[in-house]
mmCIF file of C-alpha atoms in Angstrom:
data_model
loop_
_atom_site.group_PDB
_atom_site.id
_atom_site.type_symbol
_atom_site.label_atom_id
_atom_site.label_comp_id
_atom_site.label_asym_id
_atom_site.label_seq_id
_atom_site.Cartn_x
_atom_site.Cartn_y
_atom_site.Cartn_z
ATOM 1 C CA UNK A 1 -28.930 -10.440 -81.697
ATOM 2 C CA UNK A 2 -27.463 -7.849 -84.006
ATOM 3 C CA UNK A 3 -29.916 -5.243 -82.735
ATOM 4 C CA UNK A 4 -29.481 -6.265 -79.058
ATOM 5 C CA UNK A 5 -25.691 -6.086 -79.055
ATOM 6 C CA UNK A 6 -25.475 -2.251 -78.983
ATOM 7 C CA UNK A 7 -28.007 -2.165 -76.165
ATOM 8 C CA UNK A 8 -26.087 -4.758 -74.151
ATOM 9 C CA UNK A 9 -22.851 -2.880 -74.857
ATOM 10 C CA UNK A 10 -24.350 0.375 -73.588
ATOM 11 C CA UNK A 11 -25.663 -1.362 -70.465
ATOM 12 C CA UNK A 12 -22.258 -2.930 -69.836
ATOM 13 C CA UNK A 13 -20.546 0.438 -70.222
ATOM 14 C CA UNK A 14 -23.036 2.028 -67.822
ATOM 15 C CA UNK A 15 -22.459 -0.754 -65.298
ATOM 16 C CA UNK A 16 -18.691 -0.309 -65.516
ATOM 17 C CA UNK A 17 -18.973 3.465 -65.239
ATOM 18 C CA UNK A 18 -21.336 3.038 -62.261
ATOM 19 C CA UNK A 19 -18.950 0.687 -60.517
ATOM 20 C CA UNK A 20 -16.118 3.136 -61.118
ATOM 21 C CA UNK A 21 -18.158 6.156 -60.027
ATOM 22 C CA UNK A 22 -19.857 4.787 -56.902
ATOM 23 C CA UNK A 23 -18.288 3.722 -53.612
ATOM 24 C CA UNK A 24 -19.450 3.106 -50.049
ATOM 25 C CA UNK A 25 -17.976 4.061 -46.712
ATOM 26 C CA UNK A 26 -18.843 2.022 -43.615
ATOM 27 C CA UNK A 27 -19.148 3.361 -40.088
ATOM 28 C CA UNK A 28 -15.738 1.936 -39.159
ATOM 29 C CA UNK A 29 -13.909 3.580 -42.070
ATOM 30 C CA UNK A 30 -12.501 6.915 -43.160
ATOM 31 C CA UNK A 31 -11.997 7.599 -46.871
ATOM 32 C CA UNK A 32 -10.317 10.067 -49.203
ATOM 33 C CA UNK A 33 -10.468 10.394 -52.961
ATOM 34 C CA UNK A 34 -7.445 11.389 -55.026
ATOM 35 C CA UNK A 35 -7.050 12.514 -58.596
ATOM 36 C CA UNK A 36 -3.623 11.686 -59.996
ATOM 37 C CA UNK A 37 -2.210 11.723 -56.411
ATOM 38 C CA UNK A 38 -3.902 14.956 -55.322
ATOM 39 C CA UNK A 39 -6.554 14.730 -52.631
ATOM 40 C CA UNK A 40 -9.961 15.813 -53.974
ATOM 41 C CA UNK A 41 -12.278 14.743 -51.108
ATOM 42 C CA UNK A 42 -12.008 13.573 -47.532
ATOM 43 C CA UNK A 43 -15.151 14.301 -45.518
ATOM 44 C CA UNK A 44 -17.227 11.275 -46.402
ATOM 45 C CA UNK A 45 -19.979 10.178 -44.061
ATOM 46 C CA UNK A 46 -20.951 6.509 -43.860
ATOM 47 C CA UNK A 47 -23.039 5.531 -46.891
ATOM 48 C CA UNK A 48 -22.995 5.620 -50.713
ATOM 49 C CA UNK A 49 -20.974 8.299 -52.523
ATOM 50 C CA UNK A 50 -20.210 9.349 -56.114
ATOM 51 C CA UNK A 51 -16.811 10.108 -57.635
ATOM 52 C CA UNK A 52 -15.239 10.544 -61.039
ATOM 53 C CA UNK A 53 -14.348 7.227 -62.618
ATOM 54 C CA UNK A 54 -10.661 8.124 -62.686
ATOM 55 C CA UNK A 55 -10.565 9.138 -58.993
ATOM 56 C CA UNK A 56 -8.997 6.668 -56.579
ATOM 57 C CA UNK A 57 -10.651 6.077 -53.179
ATOM 58 C CA UNK A 58 -8.450 5.034 -50.254
ATOM 59 C CA UNK A 59 -10.037 3.832 -47.042
ATOM 60 C CA UNK A 60 -8.626 3.733 -43.510
ATOM 61 C CA UNK A 61 -9.787 2.145 -40.272
ATOM 62 C CA UNK A 62 -11.273 4.809 -37.995
ATOM 63 C CA UNK A 63 -11.270 2.529 -34.922
ATOM 64 C CA UNK A 64 -8.629 2.519 -32.191
ATOM 65 C CA UNK A 65 -5.596 0.517 -33.235
ATOM 66 C CA UNK A 66 -3.267 -1.167 -30.756
ATOM 67 C CA UNK A 67 0.322 -2.311 -31.183
ATOM 68 C CA UNK A 68 2.608 -3.996 -28.643
ATOM 69 C CA UNK A 69 6.408 -3.771 -28.577
ATOM 70 C CA UNK A 70 8.486 -6.171 -26.483
ATOM 71 C CA UNK A 71 12.103 -6.264 -25.403
ATOM 72 C CA UNK A 72 13.042 -2.632 -26.074
ATOM 73 C CA UNK A 73 16.230 -1.549 -24.278
ATOM 74 C CA UNK A 74 16.701 1.882 -22.705
ATOM 75 C CA UNK A 75 19.572 3.430 -20.724
ATOM 76 C CA UNK A 76 19.057 5.233 -17.428
ATOM 77 C CA UNK A 77 20.892 8.305 -16.160
ATOM 78 C CA UNK A 78 23.450 6.077 -14.407
ATOM 79 C CA UNK A 79 24.044 3.996 -17.574
ATOM 80 C CA UNK A 80 21.992 1.033 -16.418
ATOM 81 C CA UNK A 81 20.092 -0.912 -19.031
ATOM 82 C CA UNK A 82 16.342 -1.464 -18.834
ATOM 83 C CA UNK A 83 14.310 -3.894 -20.916
ATOM 84 C CA UNK A 84 10.753 -2.576 -21.318
ATOM 85 C CA UNK A 85 7.570 -3.905 -22.899
ATOM 86 C CA UNK A 86 5.018 -1.290 -23.894
ATOM 87 C CA UNK A 87 1.939 -0.845 -26.046
ATOM 88 C CA UNK A 88 0.493 2.070 -28.027
ATOM 89 C CA UNK A 89 -3.156 2.789 -28.806
ATOM 90 C CA UNK A 90 -3.930 5.289 -31.571
ATOM 91 C CA UNK A 91 -6.405 6.175 -34.306
ATOM 92 C CA UNK A 92 -6.509 8.292 -37.434
ATOM 93 C CA UNK A 93 -7.655 11.830 -36.692
ATOM 94 C CA UNK A 94 -6.717 13.915 -39.755
ATOM 95 C CA UNK A 95 -7.128 11.584 -42.707
ATOM 96 C CA UNK A 96 -5.562 13.983 -45.250
ATOM 97 C CA UNK A 97 -2.475 14.575 -43.126
ATOM 98 C CA UNK A 98 -2.277 10.862 -42.386
ATOM 99 C CA UNK A 99 -2.313 10.109 -46.130
ATOM 100 C CA UNK A 100 0.214 12.755 -47.119
ATOM 101 C CA UNK A 101 2.639 12.057 -44.252
ATOM 102 C CA UNK A 102 3.075 8.315 -44.791
ATOM 103 C CA UNK A 103 1.132 7.409 -47.918
ATOM 104 C CA UNK A 104 -1.805 6.089 -45.889
ATOM 105 C CA UNK A 105 0.015 2.944 -44.794
ATOM 106 C CA UNK A 106 -1.027 1.933 -41.298
ATOM 107 C CA UNK A 107 2.059 -0.236 -40.794
ATOM 108 C CA UNK A 108 4.362 2.664 -41.712
ATOM 109 C CA UNK A 109 2.412 5.006 -39.426
ATOM 110 C CA UNK A 110 2.639 2.439 -36.623
ATOM 111 C CA UNK A 111 6.407 2.160 -37.045
ATOM 112 C CA UNK A 112 6.902 5.925 -37.002
ATOM 113 C CA UNK A 113 4.591 6.253 -34.006
ATOM 114 C CA UNK A 114 6.504 3.505 -32.189
ATOM 115 C CA UNK A 115 9.773 5.357 -32.847
ATOM 116 C CA UNK A 116 8.254 8.534 -31.382
ATOM 117 C CA UNK A 117 7.061 6.675 -28.290
ATOM 118 C CA UNK A 118 10.476 5.044 -27.908
ATOM 119 C CA UNK A 119 12.107 8.475 -28.079
ATOM 120 C CA UNK A 120 9.700 9.678 -25.379
ATOM 121 C CA UNK A 121 10.450 6.698 -23.146
ATOM 122 C CA UNK A 122 14.152 7.094 -23.799
ATOM 123 C CA UNK A 123 14.010 10.770 -22.805
ATOM 124 C CA UNK A 124 12.109 10.019 -19.590
ATOM 125 C CA UNK A 125 14.351 7.089 -18.620
ATOM 126 C CA UNK A 126 17.557 9.002 -19.436
ATOM 127 C CA UNK A 127 16.612 11.731 -16.942
ATOM 128 C CA UNK A 128 16.312 9.286 -14.034
ATOM 129 C CA UNK A 129 18.477 6.764 -12.254
ATOM 130 C CA UNK A 130 17.567 3.105 -12.096
ATOM 131 C CA UNK A 131 16.389 3.456 -8.504
ATOM 132 C CA UNK A 132 14.167 6.382 -9.435
ATOM 133 C CA UNK A 133 12.661 4.449 -12.338
ATOM 134 C CA UNK A 134 11.906 1.450 -10.121
ATOM 135 C CA UNK A 135 10.517 3.506 -7.231
ATOM 136 C CA UNK A 136 8.841 6.302 -9.224
ATOM 137 C CA UNK A 137 5.106 6.503 -9.536
ATOM 138 C CA UNK A 138 4.160 4.840 -12.814
ATOM 139 C CA UNK A 139 1.385 7.346 -13.466
ATOM 140 C CA UNK A 140 3.842 10.265 -13.416
ATOM 141 C CA UNK A 141 6.298 8.520 -15.762
ATOM 142 C CA UNK A 142 3.513 7.436 -18.137
ATOM 143 C CA UNK A 143 2.045 10.946 -18.191
ATOM 144 C CA UNK A 144 5.381 12.474 -19.186
ATOM 145 C CA UNK A 145 5.951 9.899 -21.925
ATOM 146 C CA UNK A 146 2.414 10.338 -23.235
ATOM 147 C CA UNK A 147 2.764 14.127 -23.372
ATOM 148 C CA UNK A 148 5.985 14.009 -25.400
ATOM 149 C CA UNK A 149 4.708 11.362 -27.836
ATOM 150 C CA UNK A 150 1.331 13.083 -28.367
ATOM 151 C CA UNK A 151 2.980 16.231 -29.745
ATOM 152 C CA UNK A 152 4.911 14.223 -32.299
ATOM 153 C CA UNK A 153 1.939 12.017 -33.187
ATOM 154 C CA UNK A 154 -0.126 15.054 -34.218
ATOM 155 C CA UNK A 155 2.271 15.608 -37.134
ATOM 156 C CA UNK A 156 1.256 12.204 -38.521
ATOM 157 C CA UNK A 157 -2.441 13.021 -38.487
ATOM 158 C CA UNK A 158 -3.141 10.497 -35.738
ATOM 159 C CA UNK A 159 -4.429 10.820 -32.188
ATOM 160 C CA UNK A 160 -2.476 9.024 -29.476
ATOM 161 C CA UNK A 161 -4.995 7.384 -27.133
ATOM 162 C CA UNK A 162 -2.764 5.640 -24.620
ATOM 163 C CA UNK A 163 0.834 4.638 -23.984
ATOM 164 C CA UNK A 164 1.597 2.127 -21.253
ATOM 165 C CA UNK A 165 4.764 0.447 -20.063
ATOM 166 C CA UNK A 166 3.581 -3.070 -19.327
ATOM 167 C CA UNK A 167 6.730 -4.495 -17.801
ATOM 168 C CA UNK A 168 10.241 -3.395 -16.890
ATOM 169 C CA UNK A 169 12.953 -6.030 -16.644
ATOM 170 C CA UNK A 170 16.626 -5.747 -15.812
ATOM 171 C CA UNK A 171 19.541 -7.630 -17.315
ATOM 172 C CA UNK A 172 20.568 -10.564 -15.134
ATOM 173 C CA UNK A 173 23.783 -8.996 -13.797
ATOM 174 C CA UNK A 174 22.090 -5.657 -13.124
ATOM 175 C CA UNK A 175 19.130 -7.345 -11.451
ATOM 176 C CA UNK A 176 21.468 -9.278 -9.135
ATOM 177 C CA UNK A 177 23.334 -6.116 -8.138
ATOM 178 C CA UNK A 178 20.107 -4.260 -7.546
ATOM 179 C CA UNK A 179 18.780 -7.147 -5.485
ATOM 180 C CA UNK A 180 21.878 -7.235 -3.295
ATOM 181 C CA UNK A 181 21.808 -3.456 -2.892
ATOM 182 C CA UNK A 182 18.150 -3.566 -1.899
ATOM 183 C CA UNK A 183 18.885 -6.344 0.602
ATOM 184 C CA UNK A 184 21.611 -4.243 2.215
ATOM 185 C CA UNK A 185 19.389 -1.174 2.336
ATOM 186 C CA UNK A 186 16.521 -3.119 3.863
ATOM 187 C CA UNK A 187 18.917 -4.715 6.361
ATOM 188 C CA UNK A 188 20.096 -1.249 7.421
ATOM 189 C CA UNK A 189 16.531 -0.028 7.748
ATOM 190 C CA UNK A 190 15.583 -3.136 9.734
ATOM 191 C CA UNK A 191 18.597 -2.692 12.042
ATOM 192 C CA UNK A 192 17.747 0.963 12.617
ATOM 193 C CA UNK A 193 14.121 0.132 13.335
ATOM 194 C CA UNK A 194 15.146 -2.649 15.729
ATOM 195 C CA UNK A 195 17.517 -0.295 17.554
ATOM 196 C CA UNK A 196 14.815 2.344 17.805
ATOM 197 C CA UNK A 197 12.363 -0.278 19.033
ATOM 198 C CA UNK A 198 14.813 -1.584 21.630
ATOM 199 C CA UNK A 199 15.532 1.947 22.838
ATOM 200 C CA UNK A 200 11.831 2.733 23.058
ATOM 201 C CA UNK A 201 11.130 -0.553 24.858
ATOM 202 C CA UNK A 202 13.934 0.129 27.349
ATOM 203 C CA UNK A 203 12.577 3.599 28.020
ATOM 204 C CA UNK A 204 9.038 2.272 28.476
ATOM 205 C CA UNK A 205 10.259 -0.492 30.816
ATOM 206 C CA UNK A 206 12.334 1.945 32.861
ATOM 207 C CA UNK A 207 9.405 4.319 33.144
ATOM 208 C CA UNK A 208 7.107 1.436 34.142
ATOM 209 C CA UNK A 209 9.593 0.231 36.788
ATOM 210 C CA UNK A 210 9.902 3.753 38.160
ATOM 211 C CA UNK A 211 6.152 4.189 38.344
ATOM 212 C CA UNK A 212 5.824 0.732 39.948
ATOM 213 C CA UNK A 213 8.399 1.643 42.593
ATOM 214 C CA UNK A 214 6.648 4.951 43.254
ATOM 215 C CA UNK A 215 3.237 3.285 43.490
ATOM 216 C CA UNK A 216 4.546 0.575 45.862
ATOM 217 C CA UNK A 217 6.326 3.162 47.990
ATOM 218 C CA UNK A 218 3.212 5.319 48.173
ATOM 219 C CA UNK A 219 1.149 2.227 49.020
ATOM 220 C CA UNK A 220 3.532 1.124 51.769
ATOM 221 C CA UNK A 221 3.603 4.637 53.181
ATOM 222 C CA UNK A 222 -0.178 4.882 53.178
ATOM 223 C CA UNK A 223 -0.468 1.354 54.625
ATOM 224 C CA UNK A 224 1.968 2.159 57.418
ATOM 225 C CA UNK A 225 0.112 5.387 58.151
ATOM 226 C CA UNK A 226 -3.259 3.651 58.188
ATOM 227 C CA UNK A 227 -1.858 0.708 60.165
ATOM 228 C CA UNK A 228 -0.311 3.069 62.674
ATOM 229 C CA UNK A 229 -3.532 5.017 62.986
ATOM 230 C CA UNK A 230 -5.418 1.737 63.454
ATOM 231 C CA UNK A 231 -2.997 0.468 66.075
ATOM 232 C CA UNK A 232 -3.196 3.780 67.916
ATOM 233 C CA UNK A 233 -7.003 3.674 67.801
ATOM 234 C CA UNK A 234 -7.003 0.033 68.953
ATOM 235 C CA UNK A 235 -4.588 0.787 71.784
ATOM 236 C CA UNK A 236 -6.755 3.703 72.833
ATOM 237 C CA UNK A 237 -9.872 1.505 72.770
ATOM 238 C CA UNK A 238 -8.117 -1.279 74.677
ATOM 239 C CA UNK A 239 -6.749 1.160 77.238
ATOM 240 C CA UNK A 240 -10.181 2.687 77.724
ATOM 241 C CA UNK A 241 -11.791 -0.743 78.083
ATOM 242 C CA UNK A 242 -9.132 -2.169 80.366
ATOM 243 C CA UNK A 243 -9.096 0.857 82.622
ATOM 244 C CA UNK A 244 -12.661 0.054 83.717
ATOM 245 C CA UNK A 245 -11.614 -3.326 85.333
ATOM 246 C CA UNK A 246 -7.860 -3.972 85.349
ATOM 247 C CA UNK A 247 -8.174 -7.115 87.431
ATOM 248 C CA UNK A 248 -10.618 -8.734 85.055
ATOM 249 C CA UNK A 249 -8.323 -7.877 82.172
ATOM 250 C CA UNK A 250 -5.412 -9.567 83.964
ATOM 251 C CA UNK A 251 -7.583 -12.639 84.576
ATOM 252 C CA UNK A 252 -8.690 -12.732 80.943
ATOM 253 C CA UNK A 253 -5.115 -12.485 79.687
ATOM 254 C CA UNK A 254 -4.051 -15.302 82.015
ATOM 255 C CA UNK A 255 -6.782 -17.572 80.629
ATOM 256 C CA UNK A 256 -5.559 -16.855 77.118
ATOM 257 C CA UNK A 257 -2.001 -17.705 78.174
ATOM 258 C CA UNK A 258 -3.194 -20.992 79.761
ATOM 259 C CA UNK A 259 -5.022 -21.909 76.570
ATOM 260 C CA UNK A 260 -1.935 -21.311 74.435
ATOM 261 C CA UNK A 261 0.623 -22.884 76.789
ATOM 262 C CA UNK A 262 -1.016 -25.852 78.503
ATOM 263 C CA UNK A 263 -2.109 -29.198 77.107
ATOM 264 C CA UNK A 264 0.078 -29.140 73.978
ATOM 265 C CA UNK A 265 1.749 -32.415 72.974
ATOM 266 C CA UNK A 266 5.492 -32.269 73.164
ATOM 267 C CA UNK A 267 5.575 -28.977 75.042
ATOM 268 C CA UNK A 268 7.904 -28.615 77.984
ATOM 269 C CA UNK A 269 7.448 -25.731 80.423
ATOM 270 C CA UNK A 270 10.008 -24.867 83.113
ATOM 271 C CA UNK A 271 8.243 -22.610 85.617
ATOM 272 C CA UNK A 272 8.447 -21.954 89.321
ATOM 273 C CA UNK A 273 5.275 -22.960 91.211
ATOM 274 C CA UNK A 274 5.283 -19.696 93.097
ATOM 275 C CA UNK A 275 5.356 -17.595 89.951
ATOM 276 C CA UNK A 276 2.690 -15.232 88.762
ATOM 277 C CA UNK A 277 1.760 -17.573 85.906
ATOM 278 C CA UNK A 278 -0.218 -20.050 88.116
ATOM 279 C CA UNK A 279 -1.738 -17.634 90.585
ATOM 280 C CA UNK A 280 -5.274 -17.946 89.132
ATOM 281 C CA UNK A 281 -5.006 -21.780 89.097
ATOM 282 C CA UNK A 282 -4.095 -21.930 92.754
ATOM 283 C CA UNK A 283 -6.603 -19.474 94.176
ATOM 284 C CA UNK A 284 -8.765 -17.634 91.622
ATOM 285 C CA UNK A 285 -10.407 -15.564 94.279
ATOM 286 C CA UNK A 286 -7.076 -14.588 95.782
ATOM 287 C CA UNK A 287 -5.597 -14.036 92.430
ATOM 288 C CA UNK A 288 -8.436 -11.725 91.554
ATOM 289 C CA UNK A 289 -8.370 -10.063 94.970
ATOM 290 C CA UNK A 290 -12.045 -10.794 95.533
ATOM 291 C CA UNK A 291 -13.879 -8.159 97.470
#
């Protein structure tokens, strides 16, 4: 045992020195080594690495980190309060700058980054009225906030991935005033649209009535013209036909008159027996002037 003790001591020292001189970096980590606070190495690929036993290795998460902030209040250009919920996604880009700017503390970096994003949101909101904020395109507002915060985030050694306003709420009194104002505006718009619709409908109806009157007048005129032409043609045909045998025509018309006048229940005729009406009943041959 006396001879083995030095060997075991040497092995133990080598193990301790090996544990102090070797370190690993995973694929999800970034690492730097420092010597008495000064950075001595930073570009470590995933795997096993060697350092001096007195060097200190600090590791950081290289994945995208996300933080959510709720209930932050911002003032608009017209001094209206907004309560906004937003989230920030970021990751370490320059590990040395990240370490020297905030000591490598992710929570401290997150707080500073949140303050920068809040300043960006505050600047964007302060340039707009409440109505503009509510009606503005979210993509345009988000783009402006993201651009301002990204410039400041670069000084921390981090890359800003995304900034999103998740929800915008209004204080109860402000929300009620906005709601009433919107109701009045929509009522005005609805009244204007109804008036325009009524005016358009009246114009369409008047135009339809005018066209109807014109069409009916044209139809009546054409009907009267056609009817007159037909009556004239019929009269000409009748005159031509009757001129061939006037006596037969007179006889035929008398038969039609007898058919319409005689033998009807309840009819009462007051006629003189010597009148022209009964001449064909008395003596058809005489009435016809037989030859």
